[in-house]
């Protein structure tokens, strides 16, 4: 199929072309390959925010309000709602999407929800491709919303420059609900619903939790000597009311501060490296799996190995080593 017409429409800012291209990359990895190949040179300008929180913490309300502020600043915003727990696009996410769409003009805000429909190459791969489409569509900000409970979300968040976790006043259930891998990579903790009692208490609880933790996201050996003198990022904590917009000016400042930190410290190059490595891994896993599956089903040589394994003259690990050799993937 020829995607060039859709791509030129995308670059002209046509939202319908965006929707079509997203559907293509979600459903067909060969289409994704072709499309990404054509648009890659137009990407890299958007700022990517990852936002998560337990159900009911106010993610949708928060993202609507945040988007309103960005649109007022003249920015174009793309929103991707990812729900790995749901096999179908629908339910709460769809309702949210319709409600949000009513609030914004299609010109400035593009909203898309993605569910785990057994995407080829996985949800993280599909999300990364959708980010690229929105980036080429000239979105200044891309917000990725997830429900924060699954492992695949940790992978999805590797694409985000700034990660925001929403919590609410009250018992720590919301903290426990978030997958621990996400807590470790959070840049800004937001206590939403600050109009409820206990918001300040929640802020101090988060502070305490962070004090007990000593492995910050950027405190890695990967950071070269060059950056050693620059202070690493300590996660920020703030509180907002997403219904009224109270304290969003403070939140926006913190996001800017983090963006500035990434650039000034040079951590941004670390981020790029991680993001591309992760993406490469996702695609490679898919391609290799496909190749190996084909081989297992058709190759005569492997058929012989399998027979040997049945006869116990070859164990599965040794068989895999032989297959790796056949694929030419050995080190030497
Ligand atoms: N009082 C108050 N209510 C809020 C605030 N933010 C969100 N809410 C309310 O909290 C409820 C849940 O908000 P949502 O935005 O739907 O939360 P969510 O995290 O998207 O929920 P799920 O999509 O179900 O995971 C709604 O009734 C919101 O109006 C806030 O800052 N203050
Ligand atoms: Mg929601």
CSV table of C-alpha atoms and ligand atoms in Angstrom, one decimal:
chain,number,residue,atom,x,y,z
A,1,UNK,CA,0.0,0.0,0.0
A,2,UNK,CA,1.1,3.5,-0.7
A,3,UNK,CA,1.1,5.7,2.3
A,4,UNK,CA,2.6,8.8,0.7
A,5,UNK,CA,-0.6,10.7,0.4
A,6,UNK,CA,-1.5,10.1,4.1
A,7,UNK,CA,2.0,11.2,5.1
A,8,UNK,CA,1.9,14.4,3.1
A,9,UNK,CA,-1.5,15.1,4.6
A,10,UNK,CA,-0.1,14.4,8.1
A,11,UNK,CA,2.7,16.9,7.5
A,12,UNK,CA,0.1,19.5,6.4
A,13,UNK,CA,-1.7,19.0,9.7
A,14,UNK,CA,-4.7,17.0,8.6
A,15,UNK,CA,-6.1,15.2,11.7
A,16,UNK,CA,-7.9,12.6,9.6
A,17,UNK,CA,-4.6,11.5,8.1
A,18,UNK,CA,-3.2,11.1,11.7
A,19,UNK,CA,-6.1,8.8,12.7
A,20,UNK,CA,-5.6,6.6,9.6
A,21,UNK,CA,-1.8,6.4,10.0
A,22,UNK,CA,-2.2,5.4,13.6
A,23,UNK,CA,-4.6,2.6,12.7
A,24,UNK,CA,-2.1,1.4,10.1
A,25,UNK,CA,0.8,1.2,12.5
A,26,UNK,CA,-1.3,-0.4,15.2
A,27,UNK,CA,-2.5,-3.2,13.0
A,28,UNK,CA,0.4,-4.0,10.7
A,29,UNK,CA,4.1,-4.0,11.6
A,30,UNK,CA,5.1,-3.8,7.9
A,31,UNK,CA,3.0,-0.7,7.5
A,32,UNK,CA,4.6,0.7,10.7
A,33,UNK,CA,8.0,0.0,9.2
A,34,UNK,CA,7.2,1.9,6.0
A,35,UNK,CA,5.5,4.8,7.7
A,36,UNK,CA,8.2,5.3,10.3
A,37,UNK,CA,10.8,5.1,7.6
A,38,UNK,CA,9.2,8.0,5.8
A,39,UNK,CA,8.4,10.2,8.8
A,40,UNK,CA,11.4,9.6,11.1
A,41,UNK,CA,13.2,12.7,9.8
A,42,UNK,CA,10.3,14.9,10.8
A,43,UNK,CA,10.3,13.7,14.4
A,44,UNK,CA,12.2,14.7,17.6
A,45,UNK,CA,10.7,18.0,18.4
A,46,UNK,CA,7.8,17.1,20.7
A,47,UNK,CA,8.2,17.0,24.4
A,48,UNK,CA,6.9,13.7,25.8
A,49,UNK,CA,5.1,13.5,29.2
A,50,UNK,CA,4.2,10.2,30.8
A,51,UNK,CA,1.3,10.4,33.2
A,52,UNK,CA,0.0,7.7,35.4
A,53,UNK,CA,-2.0,7.1,38.6
A,54,UNK,CA,-4.3,4.5,40.1
A,55,UNK,CA,-8.0,4.4,38.9
A,56,UNK,CA,-10.0,7.3,40.1
A,57,UNK,CA,-7.0,9.5,41.1
A,58,UNK,CA,-8.2,12.0,38.5
A,59,UNK,CA,-5.9,11.3,35.5
A,60,UNK,CA,-8.5,12.3,32.9
A,61,UNK,CA,-9.5,15.5,34.7
A,62,UNK,CA,-5.8,16.3,35.3
A,63,UNK,CA,-4.9,15.8,31.6
A,64,UNK,CA,-7.8,17.9,30.4
A,65,UNK,CA,-6.8,20.7,32.6
A,66,UNK,CA,-3.1,20.4,31.8
A,67,UNK,CA,-4.0,20.4,28.1
A,68,UNK,CA,-6.1,23.5,28.5
A,69,UNK,CA,-3.1,25.3,29.9
A,70,UNK,CA,-0.8,24.2,27.1
A,71,UNK,CA,-3.4,25.1,24.4
A,72,UNK,CA,-3.7,28.6,26.0
A,73,UNK,CA,0.1,28.9,25.6
A,74,UNK,CA,-0.5,28.2,21.9
A,75,UNK,CA,0.8,24.7,21.9
A,76,UNK,CA,-0.5,21.7,19.9
A,77,UNK,CA,-1.1,18.7,22.2
A,78,UNK,CA,-1.3,15.0,21.4
A,79,UNK,CA,-2.8,12.6,24.0
A,80,UNK,CA,-2.3,8.9,23.9
A,81,UNK,CA,-4.3,6.9,26.5
A,82,UNK,CA,-2.8,3.5,26.8
A,83,UNK,CA,-4.6,0.7,28.7
A,84,UNK,CA,-2.7,-2.6,28.6
A,85,UNK,CA,-5.3,-4.2,30.9
A,86,UNK,CA,-8.1,-3.9,28.5
A,87,UNK,CA,-8.4,-6.1,25.4
A,88,UNK,CA,-10.7,-3.7,23.6
A,89,UNK,CA,-10.7,0.0,23.1
A,90,UNK,CA,-13.8,1.1,24.9
A,91,UNK,CA,-15.2,1.5,28.4
A,92,UNK,CA,-13.9,4.2,30.5
A,93,UNK,CA,-11.2,5.4,28.1
A,94,UNK,CA,-13.6,5.8,25.3
A,95,UNK,CA,-16.0,7.8,27.5
A,96,UNK,CA,-13.1,10.0,28.6
A,97,UNK,CA,-12.0,10.5,25.1
A,98,UNK,CA,-15.4,11.7,24.0
A,99,UNK,CA,-15.7,14.0,26.9
A,100,UNK,CA,-12.2,15.4,26.3
A,101,UNK,CA,-12.9,15.9,22.6
A,102,UNK,CA,-15.9,18.0,23.4
A,103,UNK,CA,-13.6,20.3,25.3
A,104,UNK,CA,-11.1,21.0,22.6
A,105,UNK,CA,-10.9,22.0,19.0
A,106,UNK,CA,-9.5,19.2,16.8
A,107,UNK,CA,-7.0,21.7,15.4
A,108,UNK,CA,-5.0,21.9,18.7
A,109,UNK,CA,-5.6,18.6,20.4
A,110,UNK,CA,-5.5,15.1,19.1
A,111,UNK,CA,-6.7,12.3,21.4
A,112,UNK,CA,-6.3,8.6,20.8
A,113,UNK,CA,-6.8,5.6,23.0
A,114,UNK,CA,-4.9,2.4,22.6
A,115,UNK,CA,-5.7,-0.9,24.2
A,116,UNK,CA,-3.9,-4.2,24.2
A,117,UNK,CA,-5.3,-5.8,21.1
A,118,UNK,CA,-2.3,-8.1,20.8
A,119,UNK,CA,-0.4,-5.6,18.8
A,120,UNK,CA,2.3,-7.0,16.7
A,121,UNK,CA,5.6,-6.3,18.3
A,122,UNK,CA,3.8,-5.3,21.5
A,123,UNK,CA,2.0,-2.3,22.9
A,124,UNK,CA,5.2,-0.4,23.7
A,125,UNK,CA,6.3,-0.7,20.0
A,126,UNK,CA,2.9,0.5,18.8
A,127,UNK,CA,2.9,3.4,21.3
A,128,UNK,CA,6.4,4.5,20.2
A,129,UNK,CA,5.2,4.6,16.6
A,130,UNK,CA,2.1,6.6,17.5
A,131,UNK,CA,4.3,9.1,19.3
A,132,UNK,CA,6.3,9.5,16.1
A,133,UNK,CA,3.2,10.2,14.1
A,134,UNK,CA,2.0,12.8,16.5
A,135,UNK,CA,5.5,14.3,16.6
A,136,UNK,CA,5.6,14.6,12.8
A,137,UNK,CA,2.1,16.1,13.1
A,138,UNK,CA,3.9,18.9,14.9
A,139,UNK,CA,2.5,18.3,18.4
A,140,UNK,CA,4.6,20.3,20.8
A,141,UNK,CA,3.6,18.2,23.7
A,142,UNK,CA,2.6,14.5,23.7
A,143,UNK,CA,1.0,13.2,26.8
A,144,UNK,CA,0.9,9.4,27.3
A,145,UNK,CA,-1.6,8.3,29.9
A,146,UNK,CA,-1.4,4.8,31.4
A,147,UNK,CA,-3.2,3.2,34.3
A,148,UNK,CA,0.2,2.4,35.9
A,149,UNK,CA,-0.2,-1.2,36.9
A,150,UNK,CA,1.5,-3.3,34.3
A,151,UNK,CA,5.0,-4.1,33.3
A,152,UNK,CA,4.5,-3.0,29.7
A,153,UNK,CA,3.9,0.5,31.1
A,154,UNK,CA,7.4,0.7,32.4
A,155,UNK,CA,8.5,0.0,28.8
A,156,UNK,CA,6.1,2.6,27.4
A,157,UNK,CA,7.4,5.2,29.9
A,158,UNK,CA,10.9,4.8,28.5
A,159,UNK,CA,9.7,7.1,25.7
A,160,UNK,CA,8.8,9.9,28.1
A,161,UNK,CA,11.1,12.8,29.0
A,162,UNK,CA,9.2,13.7,32.2
A,163,UNK,CA,7.2,11.2,34.2
A,164,UNK,CA,4.3,12.4,36.4
A,165,UNK,CA,2.6,10.2,38.9
A,166,UNK,CA,-0.8,11.2,40.4
A,167,UNK,CA,-1.7,10.4,44.0
A,168,UNK,CA,-4.6,11.6,46.1
A,169,UNK,CA,-5.0,12.5,49.8
A,170,UNK,CA,-5.9,9.7,52.1
A,171,UNK,CA,-4.7,6.2,52.7
A,172,UNK,CA,-1.6,5.0,50.7
A,173,UNK,CA,-3.6,2.6,48.5
A,174,UNK,CA,-2.8,4.6,45.5
A,175,UNK,CA,0.9,4.3,46.2
A,176,UNK,CA,0.7,0.6,46.5
A,177,UNK,CA,-1.4,0.3,43.3
A,178,UNK,CA,1.4,1.8,41.2
A,179,UNK,CA,3.9,-0.7,39.8
A,180,UNK,CA,7.1,-0.2,41.7
A,181,UNK,CA,9.2,0.1,38.5
A,182,UNK,CA,7.3,3.3,37.7
A,183,UNK,CA,7.7,4.9,41.1
A,184,UNK,CA,11.5,4.6,40.7
A,185,UNK,CA,11.4,6.5,37.4
A,186,UNK,CA,9.0,9.2,38.5
A,187,UNK,CA,10.2,12.8,38.1
A,188,UNK,CA,7.3,14.7,39.6
A,189,UNK,CA,4.8,13.4,42.2
A,190,UNK,CA,1.5,15.3,42.1
A,191,UNK,CA,-1.0,15.1,44.9
A,192,UNK,CA,-4.3,15.7,43.0
A,193,UNK,CA,-7.5,16.7,44.7
A,194,UNK,CA,-5.7,19.1,47.0
A,195,UNK,CA,-9.2,20.4,47.9
A,196,UNK,CA,-9.7,17.2,49.9
A,197,UNK,CA,-8.4,17.0,53.5
A,198,UNK,CA,-5.0,15.4,54.0
A,199,UNK,CA,-3.2,16.8,50.9
A,200,UNK,CA,-0.2,18.1,52.9
A,201,UNK,CA,0.0,14.9,54.8
A,202,UNK,CA,0.2,13.0,51.6
A,203,UNK,CA,3.0,15.3,50.4
A,204,UNK,CA,5.0,14.6,53.5
A,205,UNK,CA,4.4,10.9,53.1
A,206,UNK,CA,5.8,11.0,49.6
A,207,UNK,CA,8.8,12.9,50.9
A,208,UNK,CA,9.4,10.3,53.5
A,209,UNK,CA,9.1,7.5,51.0
A,210,UNK,CA,11.7,9.2,48.8
A,211,UNK,CA,14.1,9.7,51.7
A,212,UNK,CA,14.1,6.0,52.2
A,213,UNK,CA,15.0,5.4,48.7
A,214,UNK,CA,18.5,6.0,47.4
A,215,UNK,CA,18.5,4.7,43.9
A,216,UNK,CA,17.3,7.7,41.8
A,217,UNK,CA,16.6,7.3,38.2
A,218,UNK,CA,19.6,9.3,37.0
A,219,UNK,CA,22.0,8.0,39.6
A,220,UNK,CA,23.3,5.5,37.2
A,221,UNK,CA,26.8,4.4,36.1
A,222,UNK,CA,25.8,5.3,32.6
A,223,UNK,CA,26.2,9.0,33.3
A,224,UNK,CA,29.7,9.9,32.3
A,225,UNK,CA,32.2,11.7,34.5
A,226,UNK,CA,31.3,14.8,32.5
A,227,UNK,CA,28.1,15.2,34.4
A,228,UNK,CA,29.3,14.0,37.7
A,229,UNK,CA,29.5,17.5,39.2
A,230,UNK,CA,26.0,18.4,38.2
A,231,UNK,CA,23.4,17.7,40.9
A,232,UNK,CA,21.1,14.9,39.9
A,233,UNK,CA,17.4,15.2,39.8
A,234,UNK,CA,15.5,14.7,43.1
A,235,UNK,CA,11.9,14.1,42.3
A,236,UNK,CA,9.6,17.1,42.9
A,237,UNK,CA,6.4,16.9,44.8
A,238,UNK,CA,3.4,19.3,44.4
A,239,UNK,CA,-0.3,19.4,44.8
A,240,UNK,CA,-3.1,20.5,42.5
A,241,UNK,CA,-6.8,20.7,42.1
A,242,UNK,CA,-7.6,19.4,38.6
A,243,UNK,CA,-11.2,20.5,38.7
A,244,UNK,CA,-10.4,24.2,39.3
A,245,UNK,CA,-6.9,24.3,37.9
A,246,UNK,CA,-5.5,25.5,41.2
A,247,UNK,CA,-1.7,25.3,41.4
A,248,UNK,CA,-1.2,24.3,37.8
A,249,UNK,CA,1.1,27.2,37.3
A,250,UNK,CA,3.4,25.7,39.8
A,251,UNK,CA,3.2,22.3,38.2
A,252,UNK,CA,3.9,23.7,34.7
A,253,UNK,CA,7.0,25.4,36.2
A,254,UNK,CA,8.2,22.0,37.6
A,255,UNK,CA,7.8,20.4,34.2
A,256,UNK,CA,9.8,23.2,32.6
A,257,UNK,CA,12.4,22.8,35.4
A,258,UNK,CA,12.7,19.2,34.6
A,259,UNK,CA,13.0,19.8,30.9
A,260,UNK,CA,15.7,22.4,31.7
A,261,UNK,CA,17.5,19.9,34.0
A,262,UNK,CA,17.5,17.2,31.2
A,263,UNK,CA,19.2,19.6,28.8
A,264,UNK,CA,21.6,21.3,31.2
A,265,UNK,CA,22.9,18.1,32.8
A,266,UNK,CA,23.2,16.3,29.5
A,267,UNK,CA,20.9,13.6,30.9
A,268,UNK,CA,18.9,14.1,27.7
A,269,UNK,CA,21.4,12.2,25.7
A,270,UNK,CA,21.1,9.4,28.2
A,271,UNK,CA,17.4,9.5,27.7
A,272,UNK,CA,17.7,9.4,24.0
A,273,UNK,CA,20.0,6.4,24.2
A,274,UNK,CA,17.7,4.5,26.5
A,275,UNK,CA,14.7,5.3,24.4
A,276,UNK,CA,16.2,4.2,21.1
A,277,UNK,CA,17.8,1.1,22.7
A,278,UNK,CA,14.4,0.1,24.2
A,279,UNK,CA,12.7,0.7,20.9
A,280,UNK,CA,15.3,-1.3,19.0
A,281,UNK,CA,14.8,-4.1,21.4
A,282,UNK,CA,11.1,-4.1,20.9
A,283,UNK,CA,11.4,-4.3,17.2
A,284,UNK,CA,14.2,-6.8,17.2
A,285,UNK,CA,12.4,-9.1,19.6
A,286,UNK,CA,9.4,-9.1,17.2
A,287,UNK,CA,11.4,-9.6,14.1
A,288,UNK,CA,13.6,-12.4,15.6
A,289,UNK,CA,10.6,-14.2,17.0
A,290,UNK,CA,8.9,-14.1,13.7
A,291,UNK,CA,12.0,-15.4,12.0
A,292,UNK,CA,12.6,-18.1,14.5
A,293,UNK,CA,9.0,-19.2,14.4
A,294,UNK,CA,9.2,-19.5,10.7
A,295,UNK,CA,12.4,-21.5,11.0
A,296,UNK,CA,10.9,-23.8,13.6
A,297,UNK,CA,8.0,-24.6,11.4
A,298,UNK,CA,9.7,-25.1,8.1
A,299,UNK,CA,13.5,-25.8,8.4
A,300,UNK,CA,14.5,-29.4,7.9
A,301,UNK,CA,17.6,-29.1,9.9
A,302,UNK,CA,15.7,-27.8,12.9
A,303,UNK,CA,13.2,-30.6,12.4
A,304,UNK,CA,16.1,-33.0,13.0
A,305,UNK,CA,17.1,-31.2,16.2
A,306,UNK,CA,13.6,-31.4,17.5
A,307,UNK,CA,13.6,-35.2,16.8
A,308,UNK,CA,16.9,-35.4,18.7
A,309,UNK,CA,15.4,-33.5,21.6
A,310,UNK,CA,12.5,-35.9,21.7
A,311,UNK,CA,15.0,-38.8,21.8
A,312,UNK,CA,16.8,-37.0,24.6
A,313,UNK,CA,20.1,-36.8,22.6
A,314,UNK,CA,19.8,-33.0,22.5
A,315,UNK,CA,18.6,-30.7,25.3
A,316,UNK,CA,16.6,-27.6,24.5
A,317,UNK,CA,19.4,-25.2,25.5
A,318,UNK,CA,21.9,-26.8,23.2
A,319,UNK,CA,19.3,-26.8,20.5
A,320,UNK,CA,18.8,-23.1,20.9
A,321,UNK,CA,22.6,-22.6,20.7
A,322,UNK,CA,22.5,-24.4,17.4
A,323,UNK,CA,19.7,-22.3,16.1
A,324,UNK,CA,21.5,-19.1,17.1
A,325,UNK,CA,24.5,-20.4,15.1
A,326,UNK,CA,22.2,-21.1,12.1
A,327,UNK,CA,20.9,-17.5,12.3
A,328,UNK,CA,24.5,-16.3,12.2
A,329,UNK,CA,24.0,-14.5,15.5
A,330,UNK,CA,27.0,-15.9,17.3
A,331,UNK,CA,29.6,-13.4,18.7
A,332,UNK,CA,32.8,-14.6,16.9
B,1,LIG,N1,-12.6,17.4,44.2
B,1,LIG,C1,-11.8,17.1,43.2
B,1,LIG,N2,-12.2,16.1,42.4
B,1,LIG,C2,-11.5,15.7,41.4
B,1,LIG,C3,-10.2,16.3,41.1
B,1,LIG,N3,-9.7,15.7,40.1
B,1,LIG,C4,-10.6,14.8,39.6
B,1,LIG,N4,-11.6,14.8,40.4
B,1,LIG,C5,-12.8,13.9,40.3
B,1,LIG,O1,-12.4,12.6,40.6
B,1,LIG,C6,-13.2,11.7,39.8
B,1,LIG,C7,-12.3,10.8,39.0
B,1,LIG,O2,-11.6,11.6,38.1
B,1,LIG,P1,-11.1,11.0,36.7
B,1,LIG,O3,-10.4,12.1,36.0
B,1,LIG,O4,-12.2,10.3,36.0
B,1,LIG,O5,-10.1,9.9,37.2
B,1,LIG,P2,-9.2,8.9,36.4
B,1,LIG,O6,-8.0,8.7,37.1
B,1,LIG,O7,-9.1,9.2,35.0
B,1,LIG,O8,-10.1,7.6,36.6
B,1,LIG,P3,-10.1,6.2,35.7
B,1,LIG,O9,-10.1,6.6,34.3
B,1,LIG,O10,-11.3,5.5,36.1
B,1,LIG,O11,-8.8,5.5,36.1
B,1,LIG,C8,-14.1,12.5,39.0
B,1,LIG,O12,-15.4,12.6,39.6
B,1,LIG,C9,-13.4,13.9,38.9
B,1,LIG,O13,-14.3,15.0,38.8
B,1,LIG,C10,-9.8,17.3,42.0
B,1,LIG,O14,-8.7,17.9,41.9
B,1,LIG,N5,-10.6,17.7,43.0
B,2,LIG,MG1,-9.7,8.3,33.2
